[in-house]
Amino acid sequence: MDTSQLLKGVLDLAVLAVVVEEDAYGYDIVRRLREAGLDDVGDASVYGTLRRLFRSGWLSSYVVPSDEGPHRKYYAVTPSGRQALSTGTKTWRHFADVLDDLLGTSGRAAA
Amino acid sequence: MTTTTTEPTLDRRAADYLAAVRDHLSDLPPDERDDLLDDLESHVHEVAATTDGPLDDALGPPSSFAAELRASAGLAPAAGAPRPPLDRLRRRTDALRRHPWTRAVVDFLPELRPAWWVARGWLLVWLAAEATGGDSSWFPLPELWGNAFLGLIVTVPVVAWSVRLGRNPAPPRWRWVVNACAVLGALVMVGGVGEADAAAGYVTVDDLGQDRIVPNPAGAGASDFAILWWPDGSPITDLDAYGADGQPADGITLVDQDGRTLDLGPARSLPPSPDPAPRVPPRVEPGAAPTTSTSTTGSTTTVPVPPVPAS
């Protein structure tokens, strides 16, 4: 199954999880998501997601001038973003458990 | 980071890619689009720094990048494809914009800005000089109220002020007024100098006492101040009228083919010619009807018409 389809639904959570760990700018976020194992994540998807989360008030941003090249816009998770991340994490755990069970059962059946 | 020699191409690749993405987001509200792109600028630059190949390989084609951006940002997908002729036109202008020659010119333009700042200050004074009626005999010094020295004294601080305005990182909004005045000054100057400069083909008729521009059919140089020409192209630089008694006749009125009066100005008080033959009045076009000059005193002289030369 295509990972990018799965990713769509959880990219918000993944981005929030990366940024809550440490404030980061877009390029850094893409890199950290890939390092974590989400190889298929698209640059544009991350930026679109950042924009949407920012509009929802889950992320705030501040600009840091860079000596080399254009300035960097750093993102930080807002309190409402933390709230969303915590709710999202619970939803995901539940969802993953359900799916694990389902796959476990069907997986055994398929074996 | 890369070496300085590869940086321009690096920046250029990033700028081109961003421009292409921007094109695909052209239907979005400007604020929305700028927010999206503002963020991407540093990203695309950083990606460009890590790869030598085309950015399409690293980021995908700009069209799909833009589509992915829209989808993940929760924005509407692009409204229908642009109409083909418009699309073709846009592609052509894009190609033109990315042409190495266009780039060379566009990259060079910023270097000309200091020169423009200096020229702008000077043009502003020039505009003032024209407004105060100064002529351009001291070109390139503007003459304020006809005074070139005053023009010089004013030009220096105005140029300094213009340069300071140009170097201001946050230019005031009224800067366009200053630029517009400078452009106006340039237009006025081009017009004024063209008038004063007796360029080939045009001469000023000072000898007639009138500052009038007359086309020079012989294409004579600037030194040939002429009002009439012999058929062979040699200039007639002054006209004087003599009475039947061989004395200079004052008050002669010459009229052109449209009935307009030529002002001869004061007659020259030439000493009588030692030549026994009286000075011959200028000939008119061969074959034309005899010309009659009527003086205000009522005496009439007839200018003989020369025979048509065999051509």
Coordinates of C-alpha atoms in Angstrom, one line a residue:
Chain A
M1 CA 0.0 0.0 0.0
D2 CA 1.2 3.5 -0.8
T3 CA 2.6 5.1 2.3
S4 CA 1.8 8.6 1.1
Q5 CA -1.9 7.8 1.4
L6 CA -1.5 6.8 5.0
L7 CA 0.7 9.7 5.7
K8 CA -1.9 12.3 4.6
G9 CA -4.0 11.5 7.6
V10 CA -1.3 11.7 10.1
L11 CA 1.1 14.3 8.8
D12 CA -0.5 16.9 11.2
L13 CA 0.4 14.8 14.1
A14 CA 3.9 13.9 12.8
V15 CA 4.7 17.6 12.2
L16 CA 3.4 18.7 15.6
A17 CA 5.4 15.9 17.3
V18 CA 8.6 17.0 15.6
V19 CA 8.1 20.7 16.4
V20 CA 7.0 20.1 20.0
E21 CA 10.3 18.4 20.6
E22 CA 12.2 21.5 19.4
D23 CA 11.3 24.7 17.5
A24 CA 12.3 24.2 13.9
Y25 CA 12.2 25.7 10.4
G26 CA 10.6 24.0 7.4
Y27 CA 13.7 22.5 5.9
D28 CA 14.7 21.1 9.3
I29 CA 11.3 19.6 9.9
V30 CA 11.3 17.8 6.5
R31 CA 14.8 16.4 7.4
R32 CA 13.7 15.3 10.8
L33 CA 10.6 13.6 9.5
R34 CA 12.7 11.7 7.0
E35 CA 15.3 10.8 9.6
A36 CA 12.5 9.4 11.7
G37 CA 11.6 7.0 8.9
L38 CA 8.9 8.9 6.9
D39 CA 11.0 8.7 3.7
D40 CA 8.0 9.5 1.4
V41 CA 7.1 12.8 3.0
G42 CA 7.0 15.5 0.3
D43 CA 8.5 18.9 0.9
A44 CA 5.4 20.6 -0.4
S45 CA 3.2 18.5 1.9
V46 CA 5.1 19.6 5.0
Y47 CA 5.0 23.3 4.0
G48 CA 1.3 23.1 3.2
T49 CA 0.7 21.4 6.6
L50 CA 2.7 24.0 8.4
R51 CA 0.7 26.7 6.8
R52 CA -2.6 25.0 7.8
L53 CA -1.5 24.3 11.4
F54 CA -0.3 27.9 11.6
R55 CA -3.7 29.2 10.4
S56 CA -5.5 26.9 12.9
G57 CA -3.4 28.5 15.7
W58 CA -1.6 25.3 16.6
L59 CA 1.7 26.7 15.6
S60 CA 3.3 30.1 16.0
S61 CA 6.2 31.4 14.0
Y62 CA 9.1 33.7 14.3
V63 CA 11.7 34.8 11.8
V64 CA 15.4 34.2 12.4
P65 CA 17.8 36.0 10.0
S66 CA 20.3 33.7 8.3
D67 CA 23.8 34.8 7.4
E68 CA 23.7 32.7 4.2
G69 CA 20.6 33.1 2.1
P70 CA 17.0 34.1 3.0
H71 CA 15.8 34.3 6.5
R72 CA 14.3 31.2 8.2
K73 CA 10.9 31.0 9.7
Y74 CA 10.9 29.0 12.8
Y75 CA 7.8 27.3 14.1
A76 CA 6.8 26.6 17.7
V77 CA 3.8 24.6 19.1
T78 CA 1.2 26.8 20.8
P79 CA -0.7 25.7 23.9
S80 CA -3.7 24.8 21.7
G81 CA -1.3 22.9 19.5
R82 CA -0.2 20.9 22.4
Q83 CA -3.8 20.2 23.3
A84 CA -4.4 19.1 19.7
L85 CA -1.3 16.9 19.8
S86 CA -2.4 15.2 23.0
T87 CA -5.9 14.6 21.7
G88 CA -4.5 13.4 18.3
T89 CA -2.0 11.1 20.1
K90 CA -4.9 9.4 22.0
T91 CA -6.9 9.0 18.8
W92 CA -4.0 7.6 17.0
R93 CA -3.2 5.1 19.8
H94 CA -6.7 3.9 19.8
F95 CA -6.8 3.7 16.0
A96 CA -3.5 1.9 15.9
D97 CA -4.6 -0.6 18.5
V98 CA -7.8 -1.3 16.6
L99 CA -5.9 -1.8 13.4
D100 CA -3.3 -3.9 15.1
D101 CA -6.0 -6.2 16.3
L102 CA -7.6 -6.3 12.9
L103 CA -4.4 -7.0 11.1
G104 CA -3.3 -9.4 13.8
T105 CA -6.4 -11.5 13.3
S106 CA -6.5 -11.3 9.5
G107 CA -2.7 -11.7 9.4
R108 CA -2.9 -14.9 11.3
A109 CA -5.7 -16.0 9.0
A110 CA -3.7 -15.1 5.9
A111 CA -0.6 -17.0 7.3
Chain B
M1 CA 27.8 26.1 1.6
T2 CA 29.0 26.3 -2.0
T3 CA 31.8 28.4 -3.3
T4 CA 31.0 31.9 -4.5
T5 CA 31.4 31.0 -8.1
T6 CA 28.5 28.6 -8.1
E7 CA 26.3 30.7 -5.9
P8 CA 24.7 32.8 -8.7
T9 CA 23.6 29.6 -10.5
L10 CA 22.4 28.2 -7.2
D11 CA 20.3 31.3 -6.5
R12 CA 19.1 31.3 -10.0
R13 CA 17.9 27.7 -10.0
A14 CA 16.0 28.4 -6.7
A15 CA 14.6 31.7 -8.0
D16 CA 13.4 30.0 -11.3
Y17 CA 11.8 27.1 -9.4
L18 CA 10.0 29.5 -7.0
A19 CA 8.8 31.6 -9.9
A20 CA 7.4 28.6 -11.6
V21 CA 5.6 27.5 -8.4
R22 CA 4.3 31.0 -8.0
D23 CA 2.8 30.8 -11.5
H24 CA 0.9 27.7 -10.5
L25 CA -0.5 29.5 -7.4
S26 CA -1.4 32.7 -9.4
D27 CA -5.1 32.2 -8.7
L28 CA -4.7 32.4 -4.9
P29 CA -5.2 35.7 -3.0
P30 CA -1.9 37.5 -3.0
D31 CA -1.6 37.4 0.8
E32 CA -2.1 33.7 0.9
R33 CA 0.3 33.1 -1.9
D34 CA 3.0 35.3 -0.5
D35 CA 2.8 33.5 2.9
L36 CA 3.2 30.2 1.2
L37 CA 6.1 31.3 -0.9
D38 CA 7.8 33.3 1.7
D39 CA 8.3 30.2 3.7
L40 CA 9.5 28.2 0.7
E41 CA 12.2 30.6 -0.3
S42 CA 14.7 29.5 2.2
H43 CA 13.7 25.9 1.8
V44 CA 14.3 25.8 -2.0
H45 CA 17.6 27.6 -1.5
E46 CA 18.7 25.0 1.0
V47 CA 17.6 22.2 -1.3
A48 CA 19.4 23.8 -4.2
A49 CA 22.6 24.0 -2.1
T50 CA 22.5 20.2 -1.5
T51 CA 22.1 19.2 -5.1
D52 CA 23.8 20.0 -8.3
G53 CA 21.1 18.6 -10.5
P54 CA 17.9 20.3 -11.6
L55 CA 15.5 21.1 -8.7
D56 CA 12.8 19.2 -10.5
D57 CA 14.6 16.0 -9.6
A58 CA 14.8 16.9 -5.9
L59 CA 11.4 18.5 -5.5
G60 CA 9.3 17.3 -8.4
P61 CA 8.0 19.5 -11.2
P62 CA 6.8 22.9 -10.0
S63 CA 3.2 22.0 -11.0
S64 CA 3.0 19.0 -8.8
F65 CA 4.8 20.8 -6.0
A66 CA 2.2 23.5 -6.2
A67 CA -0.6 21.0 -6.3
E68 CA 0.7 19.2 -3.2
L69 CA 1.1 22.4 -1.4
R70 CA -2.5 23.4 -2.1
A71 CA -3.8 20.0 -1.0
S72 CA -1.9 19.8 2.2
A73 CA -2.6 23.5 3.1
G74 CA -6.3 22.8 2.6
L75 CA -6.6 25.2 -0.3
A76 CA -8.8 24.7 -3.3
P77 CA -7.0 23.0 -6.3
A78 CA -6.2 25.2 -9.2
A79 CA -9.3 26.4 -11.0
G80 CA -9.3 25.0 -14.6
A81 CA -6.2 25.1 -16.7
P82 CA -5.4 28.5 -18.0
R83 CA -6.7 29.2 -21.5
P84 CA -4.2 27.9 -24.1
P85 CA -3.2 31.2 -25.8
L86 CA -2.6 32.8 -22.4
D87 CA -0.7 29.7 -21.4
R88 CA 1.4 29.8 -24.5
L89 CA 2.1 33.5 -24.0
R90 CA 3.1 32.9 -20.4
R91 CA 5.5 30.1 -21.4
R92 CA 7.1 32.4 -24.0
T93 CA 7.6 35.2 -21.5
D94 CA 9.0 32.7 -19.0
A95 CA 11.4 31.4 -21.6
L96 CA 12.4 35.0 -22.4
R97 CA 12.8 35.8 -18.7
R98 CA 15.1 32.8 -18.3
H99 CA 17.1 33.5 -21.4
P100 CA 20.8 34.1 -20.5
W101 CA 20.8 37.5 -22.2
T102 CA 17.8 38.7 -20.3
R103 CA 19.4 37.4 -17.1
A104 CA 22.6 39.2 -17.9
V105 CA 20.7 42.5 -18.4
V106 CA 18.5 42.0 -15.4
D107 CA 21.4 41.1 -13.2
F108 CA 23.3 44.1 -14.4
L109 CA 20.5 46.6 -13.7
P110 CA 21.1 46.8 -9.9
E111 CA 24.6 48.0 -10.6
L112 CA 23.3 50.9 -12.5
R113 CA 21.2 52.1 -9.6
P114 CA 23.9 54.4 -8.1
A115 CA 24.3 56.0 -11.5
W116 CA 20.5 56.6 -11.7
W117 CA 20.6 58.2 -8.2
V118 CA 23.2 60.7 -9.4
A119 CA 21.4 61.3 -12.7
R120 CA 18.1 61.8 -10.9
G121 CA 19.5 64.6 -8.7
W122 CA 20.9 66.3 -11.8
L123 CA 17.6 65.8 -13.8
L124 CA 15.6 67.4 -10.9
V125 CA 17.7 70.5 -11.1
W126 CA 17.4 70.4 -14.8
L127 CA 13.7 70.4 -14.6
A128 CA 13.9 73.4 -12.2
A129 CA 16.2 75.1 -14.7
E130 CA 13.7 74.7 -17.5
A131 CA 11.0 75.9 -15.3
T132 CA 12.9 79.1 -14.5
G133 CA 13.5 79.7 -18.2
G134 CA 17.2 78.9 -18.3
D135 CA 18.5 77.7 -21.7
S136 CA 21.0 75.0 -22.1
S137 CA 24.0 76.9 -23.4
W138 CA 26.0 75.7 -20.5
F139 CA 25.1 72.1 -21.0
P140 CA 25.5 69.9 -18.9
L141 CA 25.2 72.6 -16.2
P142 CA 21.6 73.5 -15.5
E143 CA 21.0 77.2 -15.5
L144 CA 18.7 78.4 -12.7
W145 CA 17.2 81.7 -13.6
G146 CA 19.8 81.8 -16.4
N147 CA 22.7 81.4 -14.0
A148 CA 24.9 78.3 -14.5
F149 CA 26.9 79.0 -11.4
L150 CA 23.7 78.9 -9.3
G151 CA 22.8 75.7 -11.1
L152 CA 26.1 74.1 -10.1
I153 CA 25.7 75.2 -6.4
V154 CA 22.2 73.7 -6.3
T155 CA 23.1 70.5 -8.2
V156 CA 25.7 69.2 -5.8
P157 CA 23.4 69.0 -2.7
V158 CA 20.5 67.8 -4.7
V159 CA 22.5 64.9 -6.2
A160 CA 23.8 64.1 -2.6
W161 CA 20.2 64.1 -1.4
S162 CA 19.1 61.8 -4.3
V163 CA 21.9 59.3 -3.5
R164 CA 20.9 59.4 0.1
L165 CA 17.3 58.7 -0.8
G166 CA 18.4 55.8 -3.1
R167 CA 20.5 54.3 -0.3
N168 CA 17.6 54.5 2.2
P169 CA 16.7 50.8 2.8
A170 CA 13.1 51.8 3.6
P171 CA 12.3 54.3 0.8
P172 CA 9.4 56.7 1.6
R173 CA 6.3 56.3 -0.4
W174 CA 6.7 59.6 -2.2
R175 CA 9.8 58.4 -3.9
W176 CA 7.8 57.8 -7.0
V177 CA 7.1 61.5 -7.2
V178 CA 10.8 62.2 -7.2
N179 CA 11.4 59.6 -9.9
A180 CA 8.5 61.0 -12.0
C181 CA 9.9 64.5 -11.8
A182 CA 13.4 63.2 -12.9
V183 CA 11.9 61.4 -15.9
L184 CA 10.0 64.6 -16.8
G185 CA 13.3 66.4 -16.5
A186 CA 14.9 63.9 -18.8
L187 CA 12.1 64.4 -21.4
V188 CA 12.4 68.2 -21.1
M189 CA 16.1 68.0 -21.5
V190 CA 16.0 65.8 -24.6
G191 CA 13.5 68.2 -26.1
G192 CA 15.5 71.3 -25.1
V193 CA 18.9 70.0 -26.2
G194 CA 17.5 68.8 -29.5
E195 CA 16.3 72.4 -30.0
A196 CA 19.5 74.0 -29.1
D197 CA 21.7 71.5 -30.9
A198 CA 21.8 72.2 -34.6
A199 CA 21.8 68.5 -35.5
A200 CA 22.4 67.5 -39.1
G201 CA 19.2 68.2 -41.0
Y202 CA 18.0 71.1 -38.8
V203 CA 19.5 74.5 -38.3
T204 CA 18.5 77.5 -36.3
V205 CA 17.7 80.7 -38.2
D206 CA 19.5 83.3 -36.1
D207 CA 20.3 85.5 -38.9
L208 CA 16.7 86.3 -39.6
G209 CA 16.3 87.5 -36.0
Q210 CA 14.0 84.6 -35.3
D211 CA 14.8 81.4 -33.4
R212 CA 13.1 79.1 -35.9
I213 CA 14.0 75.6 -37.0
V214 CA 14.2 75.0 -40.6
P215 CA 14.8 71.6 -42.2
N216 CA 18.1 71.5 -44.0
P217 CA 17.5 69.6 -47.3
A218 CA 21.2 69.4 -48.0
G219 CA 21.8 67.7 -44.6
A220 CA 24.4 70.3 -43.9
G221 CA 26.4 70.2 -40.7
A222 CA 25.6 72.2 -37.6
S223 CA 27.9 75.0 -38.7
D224 CA 25.8 75.8 -41.7
F225 CA 23.2 78.2 -40.5
A226 CA 21.1 78.5 -43.5
I227 CA 17.6 79.5 -44.4
L228 CA 17.6 78.9 -48.1
W229 CA 19.6 76.7 -50.4
W230 CA 20.7 77.0 -54.0
P231 CA 19.6 74.2 -56.2
D232 CA 23.1 72.7 -55.8
G233 CA 22.7 72.5 -52.1
S234 CA 25.0 75.4 -51.1
P235 CA 23.5 77.3 -48.2
I236 CA 22.3 80.9 -48.2
T237 CA 23.0 82.1 -44.7
D238 CA 21.6 85.6 -44.8
L239 CA 19.3 87.7 -46.9
D240 CA 19.7 91.4 -47.4
A241 CA 17.5 93.6 -49.5
Y242 CA 18.9 96.4 -51.7
G243 CA 17.0 99.1 -53.4
A244 CA 17.3 100.0 -57.1
D245 CA 19.8 102.6 -56.0
G246 CA 22.2 99.9 -54.7
Q247 CA 21.6 101.0 -51.1
P248 CA 20.4 98.6 -48.3
A249 CA 16.7 98.9 -48.2
D250 CA 15.1 98.9 -44.7
G251 CA 11.6 97.7 -44.1
I252 CA 11.4 95.0 -46.7
T253 CA 8.8 92.3 -46.1
L254 CA 9.4 88.9 -47.5
V255 CA 6.5 86.4 -47.7
D256 CA 6.8 82.7 -48.1
Q257 CA 4.6 80.4 -50.2
D258 CA 1.9 80.2 -47.4
G259 CA 1.8 83.9 -46.9
R260 CA 3.9 83.8 -43.7
T261 CA 6.1 86.8 -43.2
L262 CA 9.9 86.3 -42.8
D263 CA 11.4 88.8 -40.4
L264 CA 14.6 89.9 -42.0
G265 CA 15.7 91.8 -38.9
P266 CA 17.7 95.0 -39.1
A267 CA 19.5 95.3 -42.4
R268 CA 23.3 94.9 -42.3
S269 CA 25.1 98.1 -42.6
L270 CA 27.6 96.7 -45.0
P271 CA 30.0 99.0 -46.6
P272 CA 29.2 99.5 -50.3
S273 CA 30.8 96.6 -52.2
P274 CA 34.0 97.7 -54.0
D275 CA 32.8 95.4 -56.8
P276 CA 31.4 97.6 -59.5
A277 CA 28.6 95.1 -60.0
P278 CA 26.0 95.6 -57.2
R279 CA 25.5 92.7 -54.9
V280 CA 23.1 90.4 -56.7
P281 CA 19.9 89.6 -54.9
P282 CA 19.6 85.9 -54.1
R283 CA 18.1 83.8 -56.9
V284 CA 15.0 81.9 -56.3
E285 CA 14.1 78.4 -57.5
P286 CA 14.7 78.2 -61.2
G287 CA 11.5 78.2 -63.2
A288 CA 9.4 79.9 -60.4
A289 CA 7.4 83.0 -61.1
P290 CA 9.3 86.3 -60.6
T291 CA 9.2 87.3 -57.0
T292 CA 8.3 90.8 -56.0
S293 CA 9.4 92.3 -52.7
T294 CA 7.4 95.2 -51.7
S295 CA 9.0 97.7 -49.3
T296 CA 6.9 99.5 -46.8
T297 CA 7.7 102.7 -48.7
G298 CA 5.9 101.3 -51.7
S299 CA 8.9 100.8 -53.9
T300 CA 9.0 97.4 -55.6
T301 CA 12.0 95.4 -56.7
T302 CA 11.6 92.4 -59.0
V303 CA 13.9 89.5 -58.5
P304 CA 14.8 88.1 -61.9
V305 CA 14.2 84.4 -62.4
P306 CA 17.3 82.5 -63.6
P307 CA 16.9 80.1 -66.5
V308 CA 16.3 76.4 -65.7
P309 CA 19.7 74.7 -65.9
A310 CA 19.9 71.6 -68.1
S311 CA 19.9 68.7 -65.7

